[in-house]
Short mmCIF file of C-alpha atoms in Angstrom, two decimals:
data_model
loop_
_atom_site.label_atom_id
_atom_site.label_comp_id
_atom_site.label_asym_id
_atom_site.label_seq_id
_atom_site.Cartn_x
_atom_site.Cartn_y
_atom_site.Cartn_z
CA MET I 11 106.38 103.59 59.16
CA ALA I 12 109.22 101.23 58.27
CA LYS I 13 108.25 97.68 57.53
CA LEU I 14 109.15 95.42 60.42
CA LYS I 15 111.72 92.65 60.35
CA ARG I 16 110.62 89.19 61.35
CA SER I 17 111.71 89.33 64.98
CA GLU I 18 110.17 92.79 65.30
CA ARG I 19 106.89 91.62 63.81
CA ILE I 20 106.89 88.66 66.17
CA ALA I 21 107.40 90.97 69.15
CA ALA I 22 104.42 93.10 68.08
CA LEU I 23 102.26 90.05 67.37
CA VAL I 24 102.93 88.50 70.78
CA LYS I 25 102.08 91.82 72.45
CA LEU I 26 98.80 92.22 70.55
CA LEU I 27 97.77 88.64 71.26
CA ALA I 28 98.74 88.73 74.95
CA ASP I 29 96.88 91.99 75.52
CA ARG I 30 93.59 90.47 74.50
CA PRO I 31 93.17 86.85 75.57
CA GLY I 32 90.36 84.99 73.87
CA HIS I 33 89.92 87.61 71.16
CA LEU I 34 89.61 86.17 67.66
CA TRP I 35 92.05 87.85 65.27
CA SER I 36 91.89 87.23 61.53
CA LEU I 37 95.12 86.60 59.67
CA SER I 38 94.17 89.31 57.15
CA GLN I 39 93.98 91.83 59.99
CA PHE I 40 97.59 91.07 60.95
CA ALA I 41 98.73 90.82 57.32
CA GLU I 42 97.32 94.27 56.67
CA ARG I 43 98.74 95.82 59.81
CA PHE I 44 102.22 94.51 59.13
CA ALA I 45 102.06 94.86 55.33
CA THR I 46 103.00 91.26 54.72
CA ALA I 47 101.52 88.07 53.32
CA LYS I 48 99.03 85.96 55.25
CA SER I 49 101.34 82.98 54.82
CA THR I 50 104.13 84.93 56.53
CA ILE I 51 101.84 85.77 59.46
CA SER I 52 100.83 82.15 59.58
CA ASP I 53 104.48 81.10 59.91
CA ASP I 54 105.04 83.71 62.62
CA LEU I 55 102.06 82.42 64.58
CA ALA I 56 103.30 78.83 64.32
CA LEU I 57 106.61 79.92 65.81
CA ILE I 58 104.88 81.89 68.56
CA LYS I 59 102.63 78.96 69.41
CA ALA I 60 105.59 76.59 69.64
CA VAL I 61 107.49 78.92 71.97
CA LEU I 62 104.53 79.67 74.24
CA ASP I 63 103.71 75.96 74.50
CA GLN I 64 107.31 75.03 75.25
CA GLU I 65 107.77 77.78 77.83
CA GLY I 66 104.43 77.18 79.57
CA LEU I 67 103.24 80.66 78.68
CA GLY I 68 99.83 79.78 77.24
CA THR I 69 98.95 78.80 73.71
CA ILE I 70 97.67 80.01 70.36
CA ARG I 71 94.47 78.43 69.14
CA THR I 72 93.66 78.40 65.43
CA TYR I 73 90.05 78.41 64.26
CA PRO I 74 89.72 77.30 60.63
CA GLY I 75 87.22 78.54 58.06
CA VAL I 76 86.03 81.88 56.73
CA ALA I 77 85.00 83.17 60.14
CA GLY I 78 88.18 81.71 61.61
CA GLY I 79 91.38 83.18 62.85
CA VAL I 80 93.68 82.88 65.82
CA SER I 81 93.36 83.60 69.47
CA TYR I 82 95.69 83.61 72.46
CA GLU I 83 94.65 81.42 75.36
CA PRO I 84 96.22 81.74 78.79
CA ARG I 85 96.87 78.20 79.94
CA MET I 86 98.39 77.04 83.17
CA THR I 87 100.32 73.81 83.24
CA GLU I 88 99.45 71.23 85.88
CA ALA I 89 102.85 71.87 87.53
CA ALA I 90 102.34 75.64 87.58
CA ALA I 91 98.84 75.20 89.01
CA TRP I 92 100.15 73.09 91.89
CA GLN I 93 102.94 75.54 92.49
CA LEU I 94 100.43 78.38 92.67
CA ALA I 95 98.20 76.43 95.05
CA GLU I 96 101.20 75.65 97.28
CA GLU I 97 102.31 79.27 97.22
CA LEU I 98 98.82 80.42 98.15
CA ALA I 99 98.56 77.96 101.02
CA ALA I 100 102.00 79.02 102.28
CA GLN I 101 100.94 82.68 102.25
CA LEU I 102 97.75 81.93 104.13
CA ARG I 103 99.54 79.93 106.83
CA ASP I 104 101.10 83.15 108.10
CA PRO I 105 99.67 83.49 111.66
CA GLN I 106 99.49 87.25 111.22
CA ARG I 107 96.56 86.60 108.92
CA ILE I 108 94.43 85.20 111.74
CA LEU I 109 91.61 87.54 112.67
CA PRO I 110 89.27 87.36 115.65
CA GLY I 111 86.64 84.66 115.14
CA GLY I 112 89.02 82.45 113.18
CA PHE I 113 88.72 84.44 109.96
CA LEU I 114 91.71 84.79 107.66
CA TYR I 115 92.85 88.08 106.19
CA MET I 116 93.27 87.48 102.46
CA THR I 117 92.03 90.71 100.95
CA ASP I 118 95.56 91.77 100.04
CA LEU I 119 96.05 88.69 97.84
CA LEU I 120 92.59 89.00 96.32
CA PHE I 121 93.37 92.59 95.32
CA THR I 122 96.90 92.13 94.02
CA PRO I 123 96.81 91.92 90.22
CA PHE I 124 99.56 89.29 89.91
CA TRP I 125 97.79 86.93 92.33
CA VAL I 126 94.33 87.20 90.82
CA GLU I 127 95.76 87.07 87.33
CA ARG I 128 97.33 83.67 87.98
CA LEU I 129 94.24 82.41 89.80
CA GLY I 130 92.13 83.64 86.88
CA ALA I 131 94.37 81.79 84.43
CA LEU I 132 93.99 78.67 86.56
CA PHE I 133 90.17 78.90 86.56
CA ALA I 134 90.19 79.63 82.83
CA THR I 135 92.36 76.57 82.18
CA ARG I 136 90.16 74.39 84.35
CA PHE I 137 86.84 75.54 82.86
CA ARG I 138 87.59 76.52 79.26
CA ALA I 139 86.28 73.20 77.95
CA GLU I 140 82.86 74.05 79.43
CA GLU I 141 82.74 76.98 76.98
CA PRO I 142 81.37 79.64 79.32
CA ASP I 143 79.80 82.69 77.65
CA LEU I 144 80.32 84.78 80.73
CA VAL I 145 81.77 84.73 84.22
CA ALA I 146 79.68 85.76 87.22
CA THR I 147 80.46 86.51 90.83
CA VAL I 148 78.66 88.10 93.75
CA GLU I 149 80.05 91.30 95.22
CA THR I 150 82.58 92.17 96.60
CA LYS I 151 85.88 90.43 97.33
CA GLY I 152 85.67 88.00 94.43
CA ILE I 153 85.37 90.71 91.79
CA PRO I 154 89.08 91.05 90.86
CA LEU I 155 89.39 87.28 90.64
CA ALA I 156 86.29 86.96 88.49
CA LEU I 157 87.47 89.80 86.27
CA MET I 158 90.80 88.12 85.66
CA THR I 159 89.06 84.81 84.96
CA ALA I 160 86.79 86.60 82.49
CA ARG I 161 89.81 88.30 80.92
CA ALA I 162 91.65 84.99 80.54
CA LEU I 163 88.60 83.52 78.84
CA GLY I 164 87.95 86.62 76.72
CA ARG I 165 84.44 86.86 78.12
CA PRO I 166 82.50 89.56 80.00
CA LEU I 167 81.95 89.54 83.73
CA VAL I 168 78.53 89.83 85.31
CA LEU I 169 78.19 91.06 88.85
CA LEU I 170 75.46 89.74 91.11
CA ARG I 171 74.52 92.34 93.70
CA ARG I 172 73.36 91.94 97.25
CA ASP I 173 70.67 94.49 96.53
CA SER I 174 69.36 95.94 93.29
CA ARG I 175 70.57 99.32 92.18
CA VAL I 176 68.56 102.01 90.53
CA THR I 177 71.40 102.62 88.08
CA GLU I 178 71.21 99.19 86.55
CA GLY I 179 67.63 99.04 85.33
CA PRO I 180 65.17 96.16 85.65
CA SER I 181 66.63 93.32 87.62
CA VAL I 182 65.78 89.82 88.75
CA SER I 183 66.31 88.96 92.38
CA ILE I 184 66.05 85.99 94.67
CA THR I 185 66.39 85.40 98.38
CA TYR I 186 68.75 82.74 99.64
CA VAL I 187 69.94 81.38 102.95
CA SER I 188 73.57 81.98 103.74
CA GLY I 189 74.80 78.47 104.52
CA SER I 190 77.01 79.33 107.45
CA SER I 191 75.15 82.11 109.25
CA GLN I 192 71.63 80.95 108.29
CA ARG I 193 70.73 84.54 107.48
CA ILE I 194 68.27 85.24 104.70
CA ALA I 195 69.83 87.48 102.09
CA ASN I 196 68.98 89.00 98.75
CA MET I 197 70.83 88.64 95.45
CA SER I 198 70.01 90.34 92.16
CA VAL I 199 71.25 90.79 88.62
CA PRO I 200 70.31 93.33 85.93
CA ARG I 201 67.96 91.57 83.52
CA ARG I 202 69.93 92.73 80.51
CA ALA I 203 73.25 91.42 81.83
CA VAL I 204 72.55 87.72 81.23
CA PRO I 205 71.18 86.55 77.86
CA GLN I 206 68.73 83.63 77.79
CA GLY I 207 70.55 80.31 77.66
CA ALA I 208 73.95 81.82 78.47
CA ARG I 209 76.56 79.39 79.80
CA VAL I 210 77.83 80.85 83.04
CA LEU I 211 80.99 80.14 85.03
CA LEU I 212 80.59 81.11 88.71
CA VAL I 213 83.63 82.28 90.63
CA ASP I 214 84.03 83.28 94.27
CA ASP I 215 86.83 83.81 96.74
CA PHE I 216 85.62 81.73 99.66
CA MET I 217 83.09 79.01 100.32
CA LYS I 218 81.99 77.60 103.64
CA GLY I 219 78.44 76.25 103.69
CA GLY I 220 77.85 76.91 100.02
CA GLY I 221 74.75 79.03 100.61
CA THR I 222 75.99 81.92 98.53
CA ALA I 223 77.03 79.59 95.73
CA ARG I 224 73.59 77.97 95.89
CA GLY I 225 72.05 81.44 95.68
CA MET I 226 74.13 82.30 92.62
CA MET I 227 73.00 79.08 90.96
CA ASP I 228 69.36 79.71 91.78
CA LEU I 229 69.58 83.25 90.42
CA MET I 230 71.19 82.01 87.21
CA ARG I 231 68.44 79.44 86.77
CA GLU I 232 65.88 82.19 87.38
CA VAL I 233 67.21 84.25 84.45
CA GLY I 234 67.36 81.22 82.16
CA ALA I 235 71.14 80.78 82.22
CA ARG I 236 73.05 77.54 82.59
CA VAL I 237 75.77 77.18 85.20
CA VAL I 238 78.69 75.27 83.66
CA GLY I 239 81.11 75.47 86.57
CA LEU I 240 81.91 76.84 90.00
CA GLY I 241 85.42 77.80 91.05
CA VAL I 242 86.46 79.12 94.45
CA VAL I 243 89.86 80.03 95.82
CA ILE I 244 89.34 78.62 99.31
CA ALA I 245 86.76 76.09 100.45
CA THR I 246 86.53 75.08 104.07
CA ALA I 247 86.84 71.41 104.98
CA GLU I 248 83.84 71.76 107.32
CA PRO I 249 80.96 71.43 106.79
CA ALA I 250 81.92 68.57 104.48
CA ARG I 251 78.37 68.51 103.16
CA LYS I 252 77.86 71.81 101.39
CA LEU I 253 74.81 73.22 99.65
CA VAL I 254 76.54 72.71 96.30
CA GLU I 255 78.15 69.44 95.29
CA ASP I 256 80.23 70.14 92.27
CA TYR I 257 82.94 72.74 92.67
CA PHE I 258 86.64 73.38 92.16
CA ALA I 259 88.72 74.84 94.99
CA VAL I 260 92.35 75.94 94.76
CA ALA I 261 92.94 75.18 98.44
CA VAL I 262 91.04 73.69 101.37
CA LEU I 263 91.02 75.38 104.76
CA GLU I 264 91.02 72.66 107.36
CA GLY I 265 91.01 74.85 110.40
CA VAL I 266 92.22 77.96 112.14
CA ASP I 267 93.50 77.53 115.68
CA THR I 268 93.21 80.99 117.21
CA VAL I 269 94.90 79.91 120.45
CA ARG I 270 97.99 78.24 118.99
CA ARG I 271 97.91 80.70 116.10
CA GLN I 272 97.98 78.01 113.47
CA VAL I 273 96.30 77.83 110.08
CA ARG I 274 95.79 74.40 108.56
CA ILE I 275 95.33 74.71 104.84
CA ARG I 276 96.25 72.43 101.93
CA PRO I 277 96.45 72.81 98.17
CA SER I 278 93.54 71.02 96.58
CA LEU I 279 92.83 71.81 92.91
CA GLY I 280 89.57 69.97 93.27
CA ARG I 281 86.94 69.42 95.90
CA MET P 16 114.79 71.96 76.44
CA ALA P 17 116.30 73.22 73.18
CA LYS P 18 117.95 76.61 73.30
CA LEU P 19 115.72 79.20 71.67
CA LYS P 20 116.54 81.10 68.48
CA ARG P 21 116.48 84.86 68.61
CA SER P 22 112.92 85.38 67.34
CA GLU P 23 111.71 82.63 69.66
CA ARG P 24 113.45 84.21 72.63
CA ILE P 25 111.95 87.55 71.73
CA ALA P 26 108.47 86.03 71.60
CA ALA P 27 108.94 84.55 75.08
CA LEU P 28 110.42 87.79 76.46
CA VAL P 29 107.53 89.92 75.18
CA LYS P 30 105.07 87.47 76.71
CA LEU P 31 106.78 87.47 80.11
CA LEU P 32 107.02 91.27 80.15
CA ALA P 33 103.44 91.86 78.98
CA ASP P 34 102.03 89.46 81.56
CA ARG P 35 103.41 91.49 84.43
CA PRO P 36 103.31 95.24 83.84
CA GLY P 37 105.45 97.27 86.20
CA HIS P 38 107.37 94.25 87.47
CA LEU P 39 111.11 94.79 87.65
CA TRP P 40 112.99 91.98 85.90
CA SER P 41 116.76 91.66 86.16
CA LEU P 42 118.73 90.90 83.01
CA SER P 43 120.43 88.01 84.81
CA GLN P 44 117.04 86.45 85.42
CA PHE P 45 116.34 86.44 81.69
CA ALA P 46 119.90 85.45 80.78
CA GLU P 47 119.62 82.44 83.06
CA ARG P 48 116.17 81.41 81.86
CA PHE P 49 117.20 81.55 78.21
CA ALA P 50 120.76 80.30 78.73
CA THR P 51 122.31 83.23 76.96
CA ALA P 52 124.51 86.26 77.67
CA LYS P 53 123.18 89.36 79.39
CA SER P 54 124.38 91.43 76.45
CA THR P 55 122.21 89.32 74.14
CA ILE P 56 119.18 89.88 76.36
CA SER P 57 120.01 93.54 76.39
CA ASP P 58 119.97 93.64 72.57
CA ASP P 59 116.67 91.76 72.52
CA LEU P 60 115.11 94.24 74.92
CA ALA P 61 116.30 97.19 72.84
CA LEU P 62 114.60 95.69 69.81
CA ILE P 63 111.41 95.00 71.79
CA LYS P 64 111.36 98.52 73.16
CA ALA P 65 111.77 100.02 69.69
CA VAL P 66 108.91 97.95 68.28
CA LEU P 67 106.51 98.59 71.16
CA ASP P 68 107.23 102.33 71.00
CA GLN P 69 106.76 102.43 67.23
CA GLU P 70 103.55 100.41 67.31
CA GLY P 71 102.03 102.29 70.26
CA LEU P 72 101.96 99.13 72.35
CA GLY P 73 103.58 100.47 75.52
CA THR P 74 107.24 100.72 76.35
CA ILE P 75 110.15 99.08 78.15
CA ARG P 76 111.73 101.10 80.93
CA THR P 77 115.32 100.40 81.97
CA TYR P 78 116.45 101.03 85.54
CA PRO P 79 120.23 101.22 85.85
CA GLY P 80 122.36 100.07 88.77
CA VAL P 81 122.78 96.93 90.83
CA ALA P 82 119.14 96.86 91.90
CA GLY P 83 118.13 97.78 88.37
CA GLY P 84 116.53 95.89 85.54
CA VAL P 85 113.77 96.32 83.03
CA SER P 86 110.06 96.65 83.27
CA TYR P 87 107.19 96.78 80.81
CA GLU P 88 104.94 99.83 81.06
CA PRO P 89 101.56 100.00 79.38
CA ARG P 90 101.38 103.42 77.79
CA MET P 91 98.56 104.91 75.80
CA THR P 92 99.37 107.43 73.10
CA GLU P 93 97.48 110.72 73.09
CA ALA P 94 95.75 109.65 69.87
CA ALA P 95 94.71 106.29 71.30
CA ALA P 96 93.43 107.98 74.47
CA TRP P 97 91.20 110.33 72.47
CA GLN P 98 90.00 107.46 70.35
CA LEU P 99 89.07 105.52 73.47
CA ALA P 100 87.25 108.52 74.95
CA GLU P 101 85.34 109.03 71.70
CA GLU P 102 84.46 105.35 71.54
CA LEU P 103 83.24 105.42 75.13
CA ALA P 104 81.11 108.51 74.54
CA ALA P 105 79.64 106.93 71.40
CA GLN P 106 78.71 103.80 73.35
CA LEU P 107 77.07 105.81 76.10
CA ARG P 108 74.99 107.88 73.66
CA ASP P 109 72.93 104.78 72.88
CA PRO P 110 69.40 105.73 74.09
CA GLN P 111 68.83 102.15 75.25
CA ARG P 112 71.22 102.97 78.08
CA ILE P 113 68.86 105.54 79.56
CA LEU P 114 67.34 104.32 82.80
CA PRO P 115 64.49 105.87 84.81
CA GLY P 116 65.68 108.94 86.68
CA GLY P 117 68.16 109.87 83.98
CA PHE P 118 70.75 107.30 85.00
CA LEU P 119 72.88 105.60 82.38
CA TYR P 120 73.45 101.87 82.22
CA MET P 121 77.20 101.40 81.93
CA THR P 122 77.80 98.32 84.05
CA ASP P 123 78.42 96.18 80.98
CA LEU P 124 81.36 98.36 79.90
CA LEU P 125 82.73 98.60 83.43
CA PHE P 126 82.74 94.81 83.65
CA THR P 127 84.14 93.97 80.23
CA PRO P 128 87.87 93.23 80.54
CA PHE P 129 88.87 94.89 77.25
CA TRP P 130 87.14 98.16 78.19
CA VAL P 131 88.51 98.44 81.70
CA GLU P 132 91.92 97.30 80.55
CA ARG P 133 92.20 100.23 78.15
CA LEU P 134 90.75 102.67 80.67
CA GLY P 135 93.23 101.35 83.21
CA ALA P 136 96.10 101.87 80.78
CA LEU P 137 94.86 105.41 80.21
CA PHE P 138 94.77 106.19 83.95
CA ALA P 139 98.19 104.58 84.39
CA THR P 140 99.63 106.69 81.58
CA ARG P 141 98.10 109.84 83.00
CA PHE P 142 99.21 109.26 86.61
CA ARG P 143 102.43 107.24 86.39
CA ALA P 144 104.56 110.35 86.92
CA GLU P 145 102.90 110.83 90.33
CA GLU P 146 104.49 107.52 91.35
CA PRO P 147 101.52 105.99 93.17
CA ASP P 148 102.32 103.14 95.58
CA LEU P 149 98.80 101.83 95.36
CA VAL P 150 95.45 102.36 93.71
CA ALA P 151 92.28 102.70 95.76
CA THR P 152 88.59 102.71 94.92
CA VAL P 153 85.35 102.42 96.85
CA GLU P 154 83.09 99.46 96.21
CA THR P 155 81.57 98.34 93.84
CA LYS P 156 81.33 99.28 90.19
CA GLY P 157 84.77 100.87 90.00
CA ILE P 158 86.60 97.74 91.16
CA PRO P 159 87.44 96.23 87.73
CA LEU P 160 88.63 99.61 86.51
CA ALA P 161 90.77 100.19 89.57
CA LEU P 162 92.18 96.66 89.32
CA MET P 163 93.23 97.21 85.73
CA THR P 164 94.76 100.57 86.63
CA ALA P 165 96.67 98.88 89.44
CA ARG P 166 97.75 96.12 87.08
CA ALA P 167 99.00 98.62 84.50
CA LEU P 168 101.02 100.35 87.20
CA GLY P 169 102.23 97.10 88.76
CA ARG P 170 100.79 98.15 92.10
CA PRO P 171 98.27 96.62 94.52
CA LEU P 172 94.67 97.72 94.77
CA VAL P 173 93.05 98.74 98.03
CA LEU P 174 89.31 98.57 98.41
CA LEU P 175 87.46 101.09 100.54
CA ARG P 176 84.27 99.57 101.91
CA ARG P 177 80.95 101.15 102.68
CA ASP P 178 80.98 99.31 105.98
CA SER P 179 83.71 97.50 107.86
CA ARG P 180 83.89 93.76 107.66
CA VAL P 181 84.76 91.35 110.37
CA THR P 182 86.98 89.42 107.94
CA GLU P 183 89.37 92.29 107.38
CA GLY P 184 90.58 93.06 110.90
CA PRO P 185 91.01 96.45 112.51
CA SER P 186 89.84 99.23 110.24
CA VAL P 187 89.66 102.98 110.09
CA SER P 188 86.38 104.56 109.09
CA ILE P 189 84.95 107.97 108.43
CA THR P 190 81.54 109.37 107.66
CA TYR P 191 81.03 111.55 104.63
CA VAL P 192 78.19 113.34 102.91
CA SER P 193 77.29 112.01 99.51
CA GLY P 194 77.46 115.17 97.37
CA SER P 195 74.41 114.52 95.24
CA SER P 196 71.95 112.91 97.61
CA GLN P 197 73.17 114.64 100.78
CA ARG P 198 73.02 111.34 102.60
CA ILE P 199 75.48 110.62 105.36
CA ALA P 200 77.42 107.47 104.60
CA ASN P 201 80.23 105.43 106.04
CA MET P 202 83.52 104.43 104.42
CA SER P 203 86.26 102.25 105.87
CA VAL P 204 89.55 100.59 105.06
CA PRO P 205 91.48 97.82 106.82
CA ARG P 206 94.26 99.46 108.78
CA ARG P 207 96.89 97.09 107.42
CA ALA P 208 95.96 97.78 103.78
CA VAL P 209 97.50 101.25 103.57
CA PRO P 210 101.06 101.85 104.85
CA GLN P 211 101.86 105.21 106.48
CA GLY P 212 102.86 107.79 103.91
CA ALA P 213 101.72 105.69 100.94
CA ARG P 214 101.09 107.60 97.72
CA VAL P 215 97.58 106.72 96.60
CA LEU P 216 95.87 107.06 93.24
CA LEU P 217 92.07 107.18 93.60
CA VAL P 218 89.92 105.77 90.82
CA ASP P 219 86.15 105.67 90.41
CA ASP P 220 83.63 105.05 87.65
CA PHE P 221 81.36 108.05 88.08
CA MET P 222 81.44 111.43 89.80
CA LYS P 223 78.59 113.87 90.25
CA GLY P 224 78.88 116.08 93.31
CA GLY P 225 82.24 114.67 94.33
CA GLY P 226 81.09 113.66 97.82
CA THR P 227 82.33 110.11 97.50
CA ALA P 228 85.67 111.31 96.12
CA ARG P 229 85.92 113.76 99.02
CA GLY P 230 85.19 110.88 101.39
CA MET P 231 87.94 108.76 99.84
CA MET P 232 90.39 111.64 100.24
CA ASP P 233 89.41 112.21 103.87
CA LEU P 234 89.78 108.53 104.62
CA MET P 235 93.23 108.44 103.01
CA ARG P 236 94.30 111.45 105.05
CA GLU P 237 92.98 109.71 108.16
CA VAL P 238 95.27 106.71 107.61
CA GLY P 239 98.28 108.90 106.87
CA ALA P 240 98.35 108.35 103.12
CA ARG P 241 98.86 110.96 100.45
CA VAL P 242 96.45 111.23 97.51
CA VAL P 243 98.46 111.84 94.34
CA GLY P 244 95.62 111.75 91.82
CA LEU P 245 91.94 111.13 91.14
CA GLY P 246 90.70 109.57 87.93
CA VAL P 247 87.07 108.95 87.01
CA VAL P 248 85.53 107.56 83.85
CA ILE P 249 82.53 109.89 83.73
CA ALA P 250 82.09 113.20 85.51
CA THR P 251 78.85 115.12 85.20
CA ALA P 252 78.95 118.71 83.92
CA GLU P 253 76.57 119.74 86.72
CA PRO P 254 77.16 120.69 89.45
CA ALA P 255 80.17 122.51 87.99
CA ARG P 256 81.43 123.14 91.48
CA LYS P 257 82.25 119.76 92.96
CA LEU P 258 83.54 118.82 96.38
CA VAL P 259 86.92 118.00 94.83
CA GLU P 260 88.76 120.35 92.54
CA ASP P 261 91.49 118.39 90.93
CA TYR P 262 90.45 115.36 88.92
CA PHE P 263 90.80 113.68 85.56
CA ALA P 264 87.70 112.50 83.70
CA VAL P 265 87.65 110.45 80.50
CA ALA P 266 84.30 111.92 79.46
CA VAL P 267 81.85 114.54 80.70
CA LEU P 268 78.15 113.82 80.90
CA GLU P 269 76.35 117.03 80.04
CA GLY P 270 72.84 115.76 80.35
CA VAL P 271 70.35 112.97 79.85
CA ASP P 272 67.04 113.93 78.26
CA THR P 273 64.68 111.16 79.30
CA VAL P 274 61.83 112.53 77.17
CA ARG P 275 63.69 112.91 73.87
CA ARG P 276 65.82 109.91 74.78
CA GLN P 277 69.08 111.74 74.21
CA VAL P 278 72.39 111.49 76.03
CA ARG P 279 74.75 114.44 75.77
CA ILE P 280 78.27 113.34 76.55
CA ARG P 281 81.66 114.49 75.31
CA PRO P 282 85.22 113.15 75.50
CA SER P 283 87.21 115.17 77.97
CA LEU P 284 90.54 113.71 79.12
CA GLY P 285 90.67 116.35 81.79
CA ARG P 286 88.25 118.19 83.98
#
């Protein structure tokens, strides 16, 4: 294979880095692959970092030392985050999304890669400093979102189930009260999926009373994990007092008027 | 913002392309963003395509004409596909994965972004020629895999549910017989999620008797869609005669010996 020119090597490097967010690459690994000096790779990475930073396309983080290396981190600028939240709110204001009972159809967004990828990058940007070891969600609609958050952080995803499955081995389960409907429900996780002391970022698509989020937290405590953050796409304005206090919502749903066919929703990027 | 040098522009271009597989970008869009001539962008893209092809990192597809442009396509080489299948089989041979009843624990792999991303790229490579409009799976464990397949194809994902939800509006449902357990089960999809005549790629994590796959096909027929492919990660060797005939499996599970603690599994990349 012909040795690559600089711009060619940079193209390949960007592709490798972008394909695996959060993965720690050693400079020697790259130097070997591209048959060049580590100092050359180092220069390439400095250029890549500068461009990504300038263009708002994420960043390259360097970890010094023997076990060090470099890693690509998706990062969303404050401006891009607000733009995404605005775009989301605008989409959800479409009266065609109103379902009987005042529910909003949002499954299409939650299952479109480009939407969940950006939302995942937003959650990753917001919670990276909390150094989560893994991302968890409860089935079902939040799974793509949680996966993309996990991908952006370079961490695995753990799925909490509404019942325990024979194909997942010994599991830990709790019962919780769904905040809005006051139903008692079950939530479980395979014992081997969450290591003792793991730092867990919780992600979900929608939060009303916070009962499910409370359940996720209780289950995490039960398996000896530590919840370091909770991110949801949409939180409702009411009830204002939810079963969890500390959370991050991309947008707040203030109300759905099924008669006038109006959806009141606002970007939030906070509580 | 300073105008970028060639290698800098290439870094940014690769990043933009890689972040959105299957998305059609116009050259003018890039020319405008980087304040340069379309012919320059065209040269950059030729270089990028050559490098990605040579390094087995996917490819750039050019669509001619007024509505044309370029798009990044994840593509897995035959060699990389076999390596992935071998790696997967090796992982699953670990006796610690054996669960009571001869089940295999594979949730961790199915929920690790880097695993499902590569499996998704493999499915996308295998089925791209069938030109799927969307990717569908049935809840729950196949969702990350199906999402990554959809992402690699630049298409949306549609989730088939085991019951119909009030928050998804009018839905179409069928009953089907689970091939292995002979239980009668329900499967549904929101009516608005699948357009008439859509070409659908079905994806699932595991197939034994093929009853669930058959159910997915029946449901797709019911909503007027056309199934153009079925990809599963693991298919069992027995029963040899399944309820679906045409499928693609990454690996074949030949047996789990719970007494000797042995898993017999082989890479397949076919039936």
